[in-house]
Amino acid sequence: MQQRQDHWFRPAAPHSDLAWQQSADGWLRLAVTLDGTTRSGRSSALDPDTAPMREWYDAAPVPPGGSGPEFFSDRIHRLNDLATQGVAANDNPHEDTRGLEAVPVEGLRYGLPSGFPATLGVSRSRDGILLDIPLSTPRGEAVRVMGLGEKTGSLDKRGRTWVMWNCDEPVHSPEKSALYQAHPVVYLWTPGGTVTLFIDTMATVWFDVGEAEPDRLLIEIYDNRFDCYLRTDESLPEAVESYSALTGRIPLPPEWALGFQQCRYSYFPEERVLEVAQKFREERVPCDVLYLDIHYMDGYRVFTWDHRRFPEPDRMVQGLRDQGFRVVTIVDPGVKTDVDYPVFSSGLEKQAFLTRPGGELYVGKVWPGDAAFPDFSRPATREWWARWHKTLFDAGVAGIWNDMNEPADFTGDEVLRVNFTVPDDLVAHNEGEPVSFGRVHNEYANGMNRATRDAFLQYRPEERGFVLTRSGGTGVQRYAAIWTGDNHSWWEHLTMMVPMFLNVGLSGAPFVGGDAGGFQLNADAELYRRWIAAAAFTPFFRAHSALDTRDHEPWSFGPEALETARRFIGIRYRLLPYLYTLFEEASRRGTPVMRPLLWEFPQDPRVASRADSFLLGNALLVAPVREPGVQERSVYLPAGVWYDFWSGERIDVPRQPDGSGAVVVGNAPLDRIPLYLRGGTILPHEGLRQHTGETGDGVLRLLIAPDAEGRAQGTFYGDAGEGFGYCAGRFWRGSFSWDGSGLRTESRAGESGEDLRWTSLATAVCPGTSGELNPEAESLLDLPHGESRLSLPWA
Ligand code: MIG
């Protein structure tokens, strides 16, 4: 393995500078600079729209008990010692530089404002800075640690060391820590309050979350200047809202991006794509998007078409569009170093590519063979890259799928996948302040996704645009939705998707999903059915599979699996008014679409780290079946009223003295997933459509699920589903409430509902304890919905 060279940090003159600031909106910021580095104000992690408005003033830390700064150099050897023993360092390209002597400079403690007694120690380590935070409270409450973005493992990240280092990791086995995304944010949660701790850096960061010592969080940052943001909130929802105010929210997606999406590595030629499209419509499986993976390109040259496989892309794309399909194409950053290829030659001319320290072009290897990598930290490169999207937009492509943007580079050790990315010592332009690439490694995909967004603004100004990315750093949600890369058709990965997506959502990126059915290897019918049933309730819903697997389309696993896929994809479509409402909230407040039970039930002691089920919004509890051969599973229901989605049975879960609920048996034959509607909510839904381009029957249905007092409440947002009319008030947002006898509606905002596709309202109230669904009804959505006495406020 290769020794990391220290291009940006020399420990010779140990000197660090700490500056504390506080913002009017409750953040405490510790700015760290080492060795006289001058601070730069920029970071792609922060939302550029809101960051300049935040006011900061100097804040001297208040040491608890007035004891003043403390030295604690004795503590900081532990993380380094541990890492040399190989713990969680297997996939860390920097491991050989660890375990060196720590260089203590100074220590500092800060008593955080309200309730939660977190203190922060800061000291110098050989590779950067070490932060030391106790994970215990005086009252001895368990502190849960969530966040850290896309990681293996459970919802609570304790007991392990996790690294932020984006790489093309093809096997997401449990011991892996570095995958494609870097979100160095943790929430330290107790029922009484949440501390948010975010490290604003795009360099490597290690989080030892109670591995070296059970009650200690050690964070080591390999950077010579970064900011550490800290705050305390009363609840996790408030913490996530504040964090997403800092790092930005998702743009409101077009409705079609919430529909079902079918992918394959790769669908080609044109006839095959058309055949898949036709089959969806013939089999009546709703679908909005088909993907073209790398084989649509001419010899893997990005922004070109293989005209043998796709003779007239625009004609094909238009034909698909007429049938209600959008086409999304893959884009890889690696540009083939072929002088007769205009993307490369123009890039060379514009000095758009990453170079070696001496200025020589860096040539790596990806699908097209020798390839150069755009330096997306250079504004002119982003502009140049954005313009090339014209070749795809001219063909009518509706969305861009950015892959390999860690960036992956095959010149490393193919077997061990060590250094499977470009070298640290390339030069990154870094918006005019050149640095070694290693220092901004985790930012690479942000720049690429930003350029893709710019391409939409330029060529598709009327559309909201859709960008999907594999890699990203903090803030990536402002540009792209995230899919979690190359999972396997393993039950373990169906299981893992729940805590993984939950933590991505908590880390500020609510538009997340993974390859349904599994990417690598072959799914069988049972795994496929279980996976589709669960993924239908996750924010981004796409099926995909690898080059050498069997077919993974809804009809590929026999008639029963097809029926299951049709059912769950259908339910997804019928729930789109609800989902769309959740996405709109996510775009405004950063609220996760898919939530841990803890989000809604913080006082329930049995849900604090639970991820064997999840909530879609606040109303639906989804309990995926995660193993073969079973027809039922246990489901934990927090105290309150719940309705079995399939039988309609009302389940009253009494509150135990400690605030907990009860375990029920969820009936789960192969064509069902245990699914519960929460009492006290109102679920907006609609009739089945085959794709979002269909207008539907114009009836907005409200399913009312009364709580123990007979009341229910729900919110709703609607607009045209595409375009920017909503920015000019063409939307309706409001709430509905049910008091046991009548429905009330309250408009909260919005000037007009003229773009909405619903013209009338129909309601149904969930059956009481004795109530069973009538025999024709398959689920609660099929309860007869009567015409409501209330008319739609906009109609
Ligand atoms: O190294 O484009 O994660 O979804 O199908 C494989 C081919 C490159 C990796 C992506 C996967 C995609 C595949 N890509």
mmCIF file with all atom_site columns, C-alpha atoms in Angstrom, residues 204-266:
data_model
loop_
_atom_site.group_PDB
_atom_site.id
_atom_site.type_symbol
_atom_site.label_atom_id
_atom_site.label_alt_id
_atom_site.label_comp_id
_atom_site.label_asym_id
_atom_site.label_entity_id
_atom_site.label_seq_id
_atom_site.pdbx_PDB_ins_code
_atom_site.Cartn_x
_atom_site.Cartn_y
_atom_site.Cartn_z
_atom_site.occupancy
_atom_site.B_iso_or_equiv
_atom_site.pdbx_formal_charge
_atom_site.auth_seq_id
_atom_site.auth_comp_id
_atom_site.auth_asym_id
_atom_site.auth_atom_id
_atom_site.pdbx_PDB_model_num
ATOM 1  C CA . THR A 1 204 ? -10.829 12.801 5.177   1.00 0.00 ? 204 THR A CA 1
ATOM 2  C CA . VAL A 1 205 ? -12.574 12.673 8.538   1.00 0.00 ? 205 VAL A CA 1
ATOM 3  C CA . TRP A 1 206 ? -12.634 9.771  10.979  1.00 0.00 ? 206 TRP A CA 1
ATOM 4  C CA . PHE A 1 207 ? -15.426 9.297  13.479  1.00 0.00 ? 207 PHE A CA 1
ATOM 5  C CA . ASP A 1 208 ? -14.634 6.857  16.252  1.00 0.00 ? 208 ASP A CA 1
ATOM 6  C CA . VAL A 1 209 ? -18.088 6.571  17.752  1.00 0.00 ? 209 VAL A CA 1
ATOM 7  C CA . GLY A 1 210 ? -17.373 4.809  21.004  1.00 0.00 ? 210 GLY A CA 1
ATOM 8  C CA . GLU A 1 211 ? -15.064 2.161  19.608  1.00 0.00 ? 211 GLU A CA 1
ATOM 9  C CA . ALA A 1 212 ? -11.852 3.084  21.411  1.00 0.00 ? 212 ALA A CA 1
ATOM 10 C CA . GLU A 1 213 ? -13.841 3.926  24.497  1.00 0.00 ? 213 GLU A CA 1
ATOM 11 C CA . PRO A 1 214 ? -17.548 3.214  24.770  1.00 0.00 ? 214 PRO A CA 1
ATOM 12 C CA . ASP A 1 215 ? -18.499 6.670  25.935  1.00 0.00 ? 215 ASP A CA 1
ATOM 13 C CA . ARG A 1 216 ? -16.270 8.813  23.819  1.00 0.00 ? 216 ARG A CA 1
ATOM 14 C CA . LEU A 1 217 ? -16.642 10.252 20.348  1.00 0.00 ? 217 LEU A CA 1
ATOM 15 C CA . LEU A 1 218 ? -13.298 11.011 18.734  1.00 0.00 ? 218 LEU A CA 1
ATOM 16 C CA . ILE A 1 219 ? -13.253 12.871 15.458  1.00 0.00 ? 219 ILE A CA 1
ATOM 17 C CA . GLU A 1 220 ? -10.022 13.240 13.575  1.00 0.00 ? 220 GLU A CA 1
ATOM 18 C CA . ILE A 1 221 ? -9.930  15.677 10.680  1.00 0.00 ? 221 ILE A CA 1
ATOM 19 C CA . TYR A 1 222 ? -7.129  15.525 8.119   1.00 0.00 ? 222 TYR A CA 1
ATOM 20 C CA . ASP A 1 223 ? -7.342  19.117 7.097   1.00 0.00 ? 223 ASP A CA 1
ATOM 21 C CA . ASN A 1 224 ? -5.449  22.238 7.931   1.00 0.00 ? 224 ASN A CA 1
ATOM 22 C CA . ARG A 1 225 ? -8.459  24.476 8.047   1.00 0.00 ? 225 ARG A CA 1
ATOM 23 C CA . PHE A 1 226 ? -12.071 23.686 8.630   1.00 0.00 ? 226 PHE A CA 1
ATOM 24 C CA . ASP A 1 227 ? -15.058 24.772 10.630  1.00 0.00 ? 227 ASP A CA 1
ATOM 25 C CA . CYS A 1 228 ? -16.817 22.722 13.236  1.00 0.00 ? 228 CYS A CA 1
ATOM 26 C CA . TYR A 1 229 ? -20.470 23.653 13.719  1.00 0.00 ? 229 TYR A CA 1
ATOM 27 C CA . LEU A 1 230 ? -22.285 22.817 16.915  1.00 0.00 ? 230 LEU A CA 1
ATOM 28 C CA . ARG A 1 231 ? -25.752 23.418 18.206  1.00 0.00 ? 231 ARG A CA 1
ATOM 29 C CA . THR A 1 232 ? -28.284 22.100 20.665  1.00 0.00 ? 232 THR A CA 1
ATOM 30 C CA . ASP A 1 233 ? -31.946 21.569 19.899  1.00 0.00 ? 233 ASP A CA 1
ATOM 31 C CA . GLU A 1 234 ? -34.782 20.146 21.895  1.00 0.00 ? 234 GLU A CA 1
ATOM 32 C CA . SER A 1 235 ? -35.663 17.514 19.331  1.00 0.00 ? 235 SER A CA 1
ATOM 33 C CA . LEU A 1 236 ? -34.298 15.662 16.344  1.00 0.00 ? 236 LEU A CA 1
ATOM 34 C CA . PRO A 1 237 ? -36.775 17.315 13.924  1.00 0.00 ? 237 PRO A CA 1
ATOM 35 C CA . GLU A 1 238 ? -35.579 20.741 15.033  1.00 0.00 ? 238 GLU A CA 1
ATOM 36 C CA . ALA A 1 239 ? -31.960 19.637 14.752  1.00 0.00 ? 239 ALA A CA 1
ATOM 37 C CA . VAL A 1 240 ? -32.438 18.392 11.179  1.00 0.00 ? 240 VAL A CA 1
ATOM 38 C CA . GLU A 1 241 ? -34.342 21.505 10.220  1.00 0.00 ? 241 GLU A CA 1
ATOM 39 C CA . SER A 1 242 ? -31.468 23.665 11.513  1.00 0.00 ? 242 SER A CA 1
ATOM 40 C CA . TYR A 1 243 ? -28.803 21.525 9.895   1.00 0.00 ? 243 TYR A CA 1
ATOM 41 C CA . SER A 1 244 ? -30.555 21.612 6.544   1.00 0.00 ? 244 SER A CA 1
ATOM 42 C CA . ALA A 1 245 ? -30.947 25.373 6.845   1.00 0.00 ? 245 ALA A CA 1
ATOM 43 C CA . LEU A 1 246 ? -27.168 25.491 7.010   1.00 0.00 ? 246 LEU A CA 1
ATOM 44 C CA . THR A 1 247 ? -26.334 23.025 4.239   1.00 0.00 ? 247 THR A CA 1
ATOM 45 C CA . GLY A 1 248 ? -29.356 23.452 2.000   1.00 0.00 ? 248 GLY A CA 1
ATOM 46 C CA . ARG A 1 249 ? -32.455 21.601 0.944   1.00 0.00 ? 249 ARG A CA 1
ATOM 47 C CA . ILE A 1 250 ? -33.498 19.625 -2.093  1.00 0.00 ? 250 ILE A CA 1
ATOM 48 C CA . PRO A 1 251 ? -35.079 21.523 -4.943  1.00 0.00 ? 251 PRO A CA 1
ATOM 49 C CA . LEU A 1 252 ? -38.710 20.506 -5.385  1.00 0.00 ? 252 LEU A CA 1
ATOM 50 C CA . PRO A 1 253 ? -38.524 17.566 -7.817  1.00 0.00 ? 253 PRO A CA 1
ATOM 51 C CA . PRO A 1 254 ? -40.829 17.134 -10.763 1.00 0.00 ? 254 PRO A CA 1
ATOM 52 C CA . GLU A 1 255 ? -43.616 14.696 -9.927  1.00 0.00 ? 255 GLU A CA 1
ATOM 53 C CA . TRP A 1 256 ? -42.392 12.183 -12.492 1.00 0.00 ? 256 TRP A CA 1
ATOM 54 C CA . ALA A 1 257 ? -39.175 11.714 -10.509 1.00 0.00 ? 257 ALA A CA 1
ATOM 55 C CA . LEU A 1 258 ? -41.292 10.233 -7.709  1.00 0.00 ? 258 LEU A CA 1
ATOM 56 C CA . GLY A 1 259 ? -42.722 7.602  -10.028 1.00 0.00 ? 259 GLY A CA 1
ATOM 57 C CA . PHE A 1 260 ? -41.281 4.146  -10.631 1.00 0.00 ? 260 PHE A CA 1
ATOM 58 C CA . GLN A 1 261 ? -38.014 4.020  -12.589 1.00 0.00 ? 261 GLN A CA 1
ATOM 59 C CA . GLN A 1 262 ? -36.542 1.022  -14.382 1.00 0.00 ? 262 GLN A CA 1
ATOM 60 C CA . CYS A 1 263 ? -32.851 0.701  -15.066 1.00 0.00 ? 263 CYS A CA 1
ATOM 61 C CA . ARG A 1 264 ? -30.438 -1.940 -16.307 1.00 0.00 ? 264 ARG A CA 1
ATOM 62 C CA . TYR A 1 265 ? -26.753 -2.092 -17.060 1.00 0.00 ? 265 TYR A CA 1
ATOM 63 C CA . SER A 1 266 ? -27.543 -1.685 -19.937 1.00 0.00 ? 266 SER A CA 1
#
